[in-house]
Structures are given as C-alpha cells and as structure tokens.
Short mmCIF file of C-alpha atoms and ligand atoms in Angstrom, two decimals:
data_model
loop_
_atom_site.label_atom_id
_atom_site.label_comp_id
_atom_site.label_asym_id
_atom_site.label_seq_id
_atom_site.Cartn_x
_atom_site.Cartn_y
_atom_site.Cartn_z
CA UNK A 1 -3.62 -3.26 -11.44
CA UNK A 2 -4.33 -5.16 -8.14
CA UNK A 3 -5.46 -8.78 -8.64
CA UNK A 4 -7.92 -8.79 -6.25
CA UNK A 5 -9.22 -12.36 -6.76
CA UNK A 6 -7.02 -14.75 -8.62
CA UNK A 7 -6.04 -18.55 -9.49
CA UNK A 8 -4.00 -19.67 -6.74
CA UNK A 9 -2.32 -23.03 -5.58
CA UNK A 10 -2.75 -24.02 -1.41
CA UNK A 11 0.96 -23.70 -0.48
CA UNK A 12 0.49 -25.32 2.74
CA UNK A 13 -2.18 -26.52 5.50
CA UNK A 14 -0.89 -25.95 9.19
CA UNK A 15 -3.54 -27.32 12.51
CA UNK A 16 -4.55 -24.25 14.45
CA UNK A 17 -4.41 -25.08 18.51
CA UNK A 18 -7.37 -25.90 19.98
CA UNK A 19 -9.30 -25.94 16.99
CA UNK A 20 -10.86 -28.99 15.37
CA UNK A 21 -13.31 -27.80 12.57
CA UNK A 22 -10.62 -25.29 11.08
CA UNK A 23 -7.10 -25.13 10.10
CA UNK A 24 -4.43 -22.31 8.50
CA UNK A 25 -4.04 -22.13 4.77
CA UNK A 26 -0.96 -20.44 3.24
CA UNK A 27 -2.14 -18.69 -0.12
CA UNK A 28 0.79 -16.90 -1.89
CA UNK A 29 2.27 -14.84 1.18
CA UNK A 30 -1.14 -15.03 3.17
CA UNK A 31 -2.48 -16.90 5.87
CA UNK A 32 -6.27 -17.32 6.32
CA UNK A 33 -8.59 -19.81 7.86
CA UNK A 34 -10.29 -22.59 5.91
CA UNK A 35 -12.70 -25.35 6.73
CA UNK A 36 -10.52 -28.41 7.99
CA UNK A 37 -10.77 -30.63 4.88
CA UNK A 38 -11.99 -28.59 2.36
CA UNK A 39 -8.61 -28.00 0.49
CA UNK A 40 -5.19 -30.44 0.01
CA UNK A 41 -2.04 -28.95 -0.40
CA UNK A 42 -1.36 -28.26 -4.29
CA UNK A 43 -4.91 -27.69 -5.09
CA UNK A 44 -6.21 -24.99 -7.05
CA UNK A 45 -8.68 -22.49 -5.75
CA UNK A 46 -10.16 -18.83 -6.19
CA UNK A 47 -8.19 -16.21 -3.57
CA UNK A 48 -9.95 -12.83 -2.87
CA UNK A 49 -7.68 -10.53 -0.70
CA UNK A 50 -8.88 -8.32 1.67
CA UNK A 51 -10.55 -5.15 -0.09
CA UNK A 52 -12.41 -7.09 -2.19
CA UNK A 53 -16.49 -5.98 -2.11
CA UNK A 54 -17.99 -9.25 -3.11
CA UNK A 55 -21.00 -8.70 -5.26
CA UNK A 56 -24.69 -9.82 -3.76
CA UNK A 57 -24.86 -13.20 -4.94
CA UNK A 58 -26.45 -16.33 -3.75
CA UNK A 59 -23.15 -17.94 -3.10
CA UNK A 60 -22.04 -14.85 -1.23
CA UNK A 61 -24.69 -14.40 0.92
CA UNK A 62 -22.49 -15.21 4.05
CA UNK A 63 -20.93 -11.91 3.80
CA UNK A 64 -23.92 -9.69 4.28
CA UNK A 65 -23.51 -9.44 7.47
CA UNK A 66 -19.98 -8.30 6.77
CA UNK A 67 -20.82 -5.47 4.26
CA UNK A 68 -19.56 -7.75 1.56
CA UNK A 69 -16.26 -6.72 2.24
CA UNK A 70 -13.52 -9.46 2.69
CA UNK A 71 -11.36 -7.76 5.88
CA UNK A 72 -8.81 -9.14 8.45
CA UNK A 73 -9.99 -11.04 11.03
CA UNK A 74 -9.20 -13.16 13.90
CA UNK A 75 -10.12 -17.24 14.56
CA UNK A 76 -9.25 -18.92 17.47
CA UNK A 77 -6.24 -16.48 18.05
CA UNK A 78 -5.40 -17.27 14.27
CA UNK A 79 -4.87 -13.68 11.96
CA UNK A 80 -6.97 -14.52 8.71
CA UNK A 81 -6.30 -12.38 5.57
CA UNK A 82 -8.86 -12.85 2.49
CA UNK A 83 -10.94 -16.23 1.37
CA UNK A 84 -10.63 -19.03 -0.37
CA UNK A 85 -13.40 -20.41 -3.01
CA UNK A 86 -13.45 -23.84 -4.95
CA UNK A 87 -13.29 -23.22 -8.81
CA UNK A 88 -16.55 -23.78 -9.37
CA UNK A 89 -17.26 -20.18 -8.61
CA UNK A 90 -16.35 -19.82 -11.69
CA UNK A 91 -18.33 -19.94 -14.92
CA UNK A 92 -17.25 -23.31 -17.09
CA UNK A 93 -15.34 -21.85 -20.10
CA UNK A 94 -12.97 -19.53 -17.55
CA UNK A 95 -9.57 -21.12 -18.29
CA UNK A 96 -8.06 -22.60 -15.24
CA UNK A 97 -4.27 -20.94 -14.93
CA UNK A 98 -2.23 -20.40 -12.01
CA UNK A 99 -2.35 -16.61 -10.86
CA UNK A 100 -5.08 -15.62 -13.45
CA UNK A 101 -7.15 -13.05 -12.87
CA UNK A 102 -10.93 -13.68 -11.67
CA UNK A 103 -11.78 -10.21 -10.46
CA UNK A 104 -14.39 -9.22 -13.03
CA UNK A 105 -15.30 -12.62 -13.68
CA UNK A 106 -16.58 -12.68 -10.09
CA UNK A 107 -17.75 -9.38 -10.20
CA UNK A 108 -15.48 -8.51 -6.87
CA UNK A 109 -14.51 -4.27 -6.97
CA UNK A 110 -12.19 -2.97 -4.63
CA UNK A 111 -13.66 -1.33 -1.57
CA UNK A 112 -12.70 2.26 -0.95
CA UNK A 113 -13.20 4.43 1.86
CA UNK A 114 -14.70 7.99 1.43
CA UNK A 115 -13.24 10.94 0.67
CA UNK A 116 -13.62 14.10 3.28
CA UNK A 117 -14.86 17.45 1.26
CA UNK A 118 -11.58 18.86 2.06
CA UNK A 119 -9.61 16.51 0.36
CA UNK A 120 -11.72 16.45 -2.75
CA UNK A 121 -10.77 19.66 -4.26
CA UNK A 122 -11.70 20.61 -7.41
CA UNK A 123 -9.62 19.12 -10.55
CA UNK A 124 -7.53 20.81 -12.96
CA UNK A 125 -6.31 18.04 -14.24
CA UNK A 126 -5.21 14.13 -14.39
CA UNK A 127 -2.38 13.13 -12.07
CA UNK A 128 0.71 14.53 -14.72
CA UNK A 129 2.33 11.42 -16.96
CA UNK A 130 5.47 12.86 -16.26
CA UNK A 131 5.25 11.94 -12.85
CA UNK A 132 5.15 8.63 -11.60
CA UNK A 133 2.17 8.01 -9.53
CA UNK A 134 2.94 6.81 -5.63
CA UNK A 135 1.92 3.17 -4.63
CA UNK A 136 3.19 0.00 -3.10
CA UNK A 137 3.12 -3.47 -3.84
CA UNK A 138 1.96 -5.87 -0.75
CA UNK A 139 4.99 -7.99 0.16
CA UNK A 140 2.64 -10.96 0.18
CA UNK A 141 2.16 -11.26 -3.70
CA UNK A 142 6.22 -10.62 -4.15
CA UNK A 143 7.88 -13.95 -3.33
CA UNK A 144 10.00 -13.62 -6.28
CA UNK A 145 11.25 -10.15 -5.82
CA UNK A 146 12.54 -11.42 -2.41
CA UNK A 147 13.88 -14.86 -3.99
CA UNK A 148 15.77 -12.15 -6.16
CA UNK A 149 17.00 -9.33 -4.29
CA UNK A 150 17.68 -11.30 -1.10
CA UNK A 151 20.09 -9.80 0.74
CA UNK A 152 19.93 -6.51 -0.80
CA UNK A 153 20.55 -3.50 1.23
CA UNK A 154 17.62 -1.66 2.50
CA UNK A 155 15.87 1.22 4.32
CA UNK A 156 12.24 0.49 5.86
CA UNK A 157 10.09 3.56 6.77
CA UNK A 158 7.10 3.77 8.99
CA UNK A 159 3.65 3.77 6.55
CA UNK A 160 1.50 6.24 7.71
CA UNK A 161 -1.98 6.18 6.90
CA UNK A 162 -2.87 9.79 5.27
CA UNK A 163 -3.71 10.60 1.62
CA UNK A 164 -0.89 11.26 -1.10
CA UNK A 165 0.29 14.24 -2.19
CA UNK A 166 2.50 15.57 -5.00
CA UNK A 167 4.14 19.02 -5.07
CA UNK A 168 5.83 19.73 -8.05
CA UNK A 169 7.78 22.52 -10.23
CA UNK A 170 7.74 22.17 -13.83
CA UNK A 171 8.95 24.81 -16.36
CA UNK A 172 8.98 27.27 -13.55
CA UNK A 173 5.25 26.48 -12.69
CA UNK A 174 4.08 25.11 -9.47
CA UNK A 175 1.17 22.23 -9.11
CA UNK A 176 -0.18 20.88 -6.27
CA UNK A 177 -1.53 17.00 -6.95
CA UNK A 178 -3.76 14.46 -4.74
CA UNK A 179 -2.84 11.14 -5.44
CA UNK A 180 -5.03 10.85 -9.17
CA UNK A 181 -5.81 14.43 -9.79
CA UNK A 182 -4.51 17.99 -10.41
CA UNK A 183 -5.70 20.53 -7.91
CA UNK A 184 -6.98 24.52 -8.59
CA UNK A 185 -5.91 26.06 -6.17
CA UNK A 186 -7.94 26.34 -2.81
CA UNK A 187 -8.05 27.83 0.88
CA UNK A 188 -10.42 24.96 2.02
CA UNK A 189 -8.26 22.19 0.19
CA UNK A 190 -5.87 20.33 2.72
CA UNK A 191 -3.56 19.96 0.37
CA UNK A 192 -3.02 23.13 -1.12
CA UNK A 193 -3.34 24.62 2.33
CA UNK A 194 -0.56 22.56 3.89
CA UNK A 195 1.39 23.85 0.70
CA UNK A 196 1.10 27.20 1.41
CA UNK A 197 1.94 27.02 5.24
CA UNK A 198 5.20 24.62 4.51
CA UNK A 199 6.09 27.12 1.95
CA UNK A 200 6.50 24.18 -0.58
CA UNK A 201 6.35 26.30 -3.77
CA UNK A 202 9.33 28.54 -2.78
CA UNK A 203 10.98 25.81 -1.40
CA UNK A 204 10.80 23.53 -4.48
CA UNK A 205 11.93 26.57 -6.86
CA UNK A 206 15.75 26.46 -4.96
CA UNK A 207 16.31 23.51 -6.43
CA UNK A 208 16.47 25.32 -9.99
CA UNK A 209 14.91 22.27 -11.91
CA UNK A 210 11.73 20.15 -12.75
CA UNK A 211 11.23 18.29 -9.54
CA UNK A 212 7.95 16.71 -7.57
CA UNK A 213 7.98 15.89 -3.91
CA UNK A 214 5.68 12.99 -2.67
CA UNK A 215 4.53 12.72 0.84
CA UNK A 216 1.51 12.05 3.12
CA UNK A 217 -0.96 14.35 4.01
CA UNK A 218 -1.65 13.65 7.51
CA UNK A 219 -3.42 15.23 10.71
CA UNK A 220 -6.67 16.67 11.62
CA UNK A 221 -9.71 15.58 9.44
CA UNK A 222 -7.63 13.25 7.36
CA UNK A 223 -8.09 9.33 7.99
CA UNK A 224 -9.24 9.91 11.80
CA UNK A 225 -6.53 11.33 12.32
CA UNK A 226 -5.22 8.16 14.38
CA UNK A 227 -1.87 9.07 15.42
CA UNK A 228 -3.64 12.37 16.74
CA UNK A 229 -1.44 14.55 15.38
CA UNK A 230 -1.77 18.38 15.79
CA UNK A 231 -3.33 20.51 12.76
CA UNK A 232 -2.23 18.81 9.33
CA UNK A 233 1.56 18.38 7.90
CA UNK A 234 2.94 16.40 5.08
CA UNK A 235 5.64 13.61 6.00
CA UNK A 236 7.60 13.38 2.53
CA UNK A 237 8.61 10.01 1.03
CA UNK A 238 10.11 10.56 -2.47
CA UNK A 239 11.94 13.29 -4.60
CA UNK A 240 11.07 12.37 -8.11
CA UNK A 241 13.54 14.17 -10.79
CA UNK A 242 11.32 15.39 -14.13
CA UNK A 243 13.70 15.40 -16.59
CA UNK A 244 15.21 12.21 -15.93
CA UNK A 245 11.79 10.02 -14.89
CA UNK A 246 13.93 9.20 -11.89
CA UNK A 247 13.67 9.01 -8.12
CA UNK A 248 16.52 9.91 -5.77
CA UNK A 249 18.67 7.57 -4.00
CA UNK A 250 17.82 7.49 -0.19
CA UNK A 251 20.81 9.14 0.66
CA UNK A 252 20.43 12.11 -2.16
CA UNK A 253 16.97 12.18 -0.88
CA UNK A 254 18.27 12.89 2.39
CA UNK A 255 20.57 15.47 1.75
CA UNK A 256 18.01 17.38 -0.12
CA UNK A 257 15.52 17.04 2.57
CA UNK A 258 17.69 18.29 5.09
CA UNK A 259 18.04 21.59 2.68
CA UNK A 260 14.33 21.92 2.29
CA UNK A 261 13.91 21.24 5.49
CA UNK A 262 10.45 19.66 5.50
CA UNK A 263 9.06 16.50 7.30
CA UNK A 264 10.33 13.01 5.93
CA UNK A 265 8.09 9.67 6.89
CA UNK A 266 9.91 7.94 10.24
CA UNK A 267 12.82 6.20 8.89
CA UNK A 268 13.21 2.95 10.90
CA UNK A 269 16.41 1.56 10.32
CA UNK A 270 19.16 2.00 7.00
CA UNK A 271 20.65 -1.03 8.18
CA UNK A 272 18.18 -3.72 6.76
CA UNK A 273 19.21 -6.80 4.40
CA UNK A 274 16.18 -7.80 2.74
CA UNK A 275 15.04 -11.11 4.02
CA UNK A 276 13.94 -13.95 1.67
CA UNK A 277 11.12 -14.51 4.48
CA UNK A 278 7.29 -13.11 3.96
CA UNK A 279 6.50 -14.05 7.32
CA UNK A 280 9.51 -12.31 8.98
CA UNK A 281 8.57 -8.94 7.20
CA UNK A 282 5.18 -9.07 8.33
CA UNK A 283 6.34 -9.39 11.32
CA UNK A 284 8.22 -6.46 11.44
CA UNK A 285 5.67 -4.36 10.44
CA UNK A 286 3.83 -5.36 14.06
CA UNK A 287 5.16 -1.87 15.56
CA UNK A 288 3.87 1.42 17.20
CA UNK A 289 3.83 4.62 15.24
CA UNK A 290 7.29 6.80 15.52
CA UNK A 291 4.42 9.70 15.75
CA UNK A 292 2.18 8.42 18.30
CA UNK A 293 3.90 5.82 20.65
CA UNK A 294 0.38 4.56 21.75
CA UNK A 295 -0.88 3.46 18.32
CA UNK A 296 -0.63 0.72 15.84
CA UNK A 297 1.76 2.05 13.05
CA UNK A 298 0.17 0.92 9.74
CA UNK A 299 2.96 -0.84 8.23
CA UNK A 300 6.24 -0.42 6.58
CA UNK A 301 7.58 0.52 3.53
CA UNK A 302 10.60 -1.33 2.55
CA UNK A 303 13.26 -0.40 -0.06
CA UNK A 304 16.61 -0.40 -1.65
CA UNK A 305 19.15 2.28 -0.51
CA UNK A 306 19.91 2.77 -4.67
CA UNK A 307 17.02 2.55 -6.74
CA UNK A 308 15.63 0.41 -9.11
CA UNK A 309 13.02 -0.89 -11.13
CA UNK A 310 11.98 -4.79 -12.05
CA UNK A 311 9.07 -5.85 -14.48
CA UNK A 312 8.02 -8.44 -11.76
CA UNK A 313 6.47 -6.09 -9.77
CA UNK A 314 4.69 -4.97 -12.74
CA UNK A 315 3.03 -8.51 -13.06
CA UNK A 316 2.18 -8.55 -9.25
CA UNK A 317 0.38 -5.44 -10.22
CA UNK A 318 1.96 -2.72 -9.29
CA UNK A 319 4.53 -0.06 -10.89
CA UNK A 320 8.05 -1.01 -11.70
CA UNK A 321 10.03 0.74 -8.64
CA UNK A 322 11.66 -2.11 -6.28
CA UNK A 323 9.59 -1.02 -2.90
CA UNK A 324 6.58 -2.58 -1.45
CA UNK A 325 4.94 -2.55 1.92
CA UNK A 326 3.90 -4.75 4.64
CA UNK A 327 0.86 -3.35 6.47
CA UNK A 328 0.68 -4.08 10.23
CA UNK A 329 -2.26 -6.84 10.64
CA UNK A 330 -2.75 -5.67 14.27
CA UNK A 331 -3.92 -2.41 12.42
CA UNK A 332 -6.27 -3.86 10.08
CA UNK A 333 -7.86 -5.61 12.71
CA UNK A 334 -8.06 -2.79 15.15
CA UNK A 335 -9.72 -0.65 12.16
CA UNK A 336 -11.76 -3.28 10.67
CA UNK A 337 -9.95 -3.31 7.13
P1 ATP B 1 -3.52 -1.36 -2.50
O1 ATP B 1 -2.81 -1.25 -3.82
O2 ATP B 1 -3.03 -1.67 -1.50
O3 ATP B 1 -4.91 -1.48 -2.88
P2 ATP B 1 -3.44 1.88 -2.15
O4 ATP B 1 -3.38 1.89 -3.67
O5 ATP B 1 -4.69 2.35 -1.77
O6 ATP B 1 -3.81 0.36 -2.05
P3 ATP B 1 -1.94 2.28 0.29
O7 ATP B 1 -2.16 1.19 0.93
O8 ATP B 1 -2.48 3.86 0.43
O9 ATP B 1 -2.01 1.82 -1.20
O10 ATP B 1 -0.58 2.32 0.04
C1 ATP B 1 0.32 2.98 -1.20
C2 ATP B 1 0.95 4.63 -0.43
O11 ATP B 1 0.90 4.68 0.72
C3 ATP B 1 1.09 5.30 -1.40
O12 ATP B 1 0.41 5.60 -2.11
C4 ATP B 1 1.34 6.55 -0.39
O13 ATP B 1 1.05 7.45 -0.44
C5 ATP B 1 1.50 5.94 0.99
N1 ATP B 1 2.46 6.19 2.05
C6 ATP B 1 2.15 6.39 2.99
N2 ATP B 1 3.84 6.20 3.96
C7 ATP B 1 4.31 5.89 3.03
C8 ATP B 1 5.72 5.40 3.12
N3 ATP B 1 6.36 5.43 3.97
N4 ATP B 1 6.81 5.42 2.14
C9 ATP B 1 5.87 5.49 1.01
N5 ATP B 1 4.74 5.40 0.72
C10 ATP B 1 3.94 5.91 1.90
MN1 MN B 2 -2.31 0.39 -5.00
#
C-alpha cells in the first residue's frame, strides 16, 4: 500500500527567489513549499503526499477551501507537492520512527475520482490472483532503487491516463478485467466493447497458451479524454505469461505485439540508462503526449529492458516488479491533481 502520510526527514531547505516567508523543502524525492524557519534540515515531521484526503479536523481546517485534498500547486513559481505537519499532530503514544506509515493514524484516505457508468461493469469476480495487477510506484519514493540500479539499460514509455485493462485467456476461457475486477460480458461496457472491436479474444487464442495482455483503455468518455482521441481503444503495456507468473521482456513483448497487431503505449526511448537523480527523472516527464502533441502527457514509465523483481519496491508500497512512474507536474497542475 502507498504510504500517503509517513514520518520523514527534511533532506534539504533552499530559498525561493523573491520570497521571504517561504522556502523549498526536499522530503524523500518530493519538493514542497514550507513556511520559512518552521523546520530545520534533518528534522523529522509528518509528510503527506498528493492525493491525500484529509479528515475534517480543526487542525486541517485550512484545507477546506481545497476540498481537503492535497494537490500539486505552484507558489512563487515553485512547484509544491505534499504538505508537512509537525510530529505533534500524532497522538502521544505513536512511535516516532522514520518512514513509519501514519496514514490511518491521521485518518487520511486516498482521493479517488468517480468512475463513470460505462467503466463500472458488473463484476463476475475479483481480479484473478494468478495475474499481477497493474501498478506503478512513484519515483519520488524510490531513491534506494535508483542507488542500486543506476546505469541499468531501460526503456521509457508514455504514461497514459485512462483505465487499466486486463484481457486474458486461461485454459481456453477468455476473460475481461478492469483494474480490480473480472467483468461479465456486456455491450454497454467499454472494456468489453473494445475487446470485441479489436478481436482480442481470437488474437489471444493464437498465442496457444495462458497469457494476459494489460493496457490502458483510452478515448471518448474516459478520464475526460484529455488527448482528444476518436472512439475508444486500448494501448498495451504488458504481456504476462500466466503459467510462469512473469512478464515478457520488452523485446519479446514487441515481437508478440507486432504479430497481434494491437496498439502499444507510445515508446519514448529504448536507450535510457537509469539515472540516480529523481529531479532529473521528473524533468524527463515534462513532455507533451505523442498521441496529441498540444496536450501534456500524464508522465512516463521507466522499466529495465530485461524484467526483474526487487523487494525494495514492496517496502515503498508497490509490487516487486522493477518498473516505476514519474508523473508530469505540469499535467498535475493543469488538471488540479
Ligand atoms: P497511485 O499508486 O500513485 O496512488 P494509482 O495506483 O491509481 O495511483 P496510476 O497513477 O493510475 O496508479 O498509475 C498506474 C497505472 O498506470 C497502471 O495501473 C496502468 O494502468 C497505467 N499506465 C498508463 N500508461 C502506462 C504505461 N505506459 N506503462 C505502464 N502502466 C501504465
Ligand atoms: Mn498504485
């Protein structure tokens, strides 16, 4: 689980040009604006990430005009992501340990956007346990991964802001899933409509085994269709071998996708050597979409050319697959996230 609020240390404090009352703090790989003099470098405090929905308590009253939601903002030209609170916001008996999760302690939950009817569907069952769910951890909490795998050969794809989809075939049965559920076939449901339009069942059958493809459902009626696409389609980012419980390496993935003739998420580069620099990686995410050149991309996803796993990612709140995202701060500012 993602730690929305945790005990962290102020890593650095820097002045903001033209501002006397505020300064820039670095916490984990995040940068945020704090009141000048409120913290010193090395101080422990409570850090709340963007997407936190704060409870209606007197100490959080100041967030009411913002709907209690922690978002990306810009102050005096400085992008600010997250909020710091003093440790005194925790109850007296809460153990003060760096990195401790205090999301529940503070009554914080994650902001989730409402789901439109065409994406809801009727559940046939839970998401199958024999396939890995789609998820990407944020680079801002992965300093240890960057330290460890600096220089790794990676590829970068554009992160698309649609709806996660899994199509799989197992023991002859074709199944359609949204991010968290298996769905009953239904003409009104976008996941199923696209499956039929793109002939995904027959295409998956040609693979002659138990496989899943995972991608982002995009287009009209999905996440405001920011990229102004016509109709709906899916852009694939994973092929999963169910019997081996592993993802295909990028090269093999591309080969199979060519044969299946389905759209792949835009590939930005296949020649990226992982940098040990969160700020530089976030800068790389500030790009326009390859699917609509006038509009900000949501961000990027970075993955090694050869798949592997590391438990460090699980500690950071994700699954163990070495694969992570950087969300474009300009995208977040533009859409109020
Ligand atoms: P968070 O974990 O940050 O709270 P979240 O779990 O809702 O948020 P998203 O921001 O939606 O996650 O990011 C993960 C999702 O990104 C994946 O589930 C997948 O559906 C989607 N995605 C879009 N484009 C890509 C891509 N190019 N590669 C991998 N995943 C992608
Ligand atoms: Mn997630």
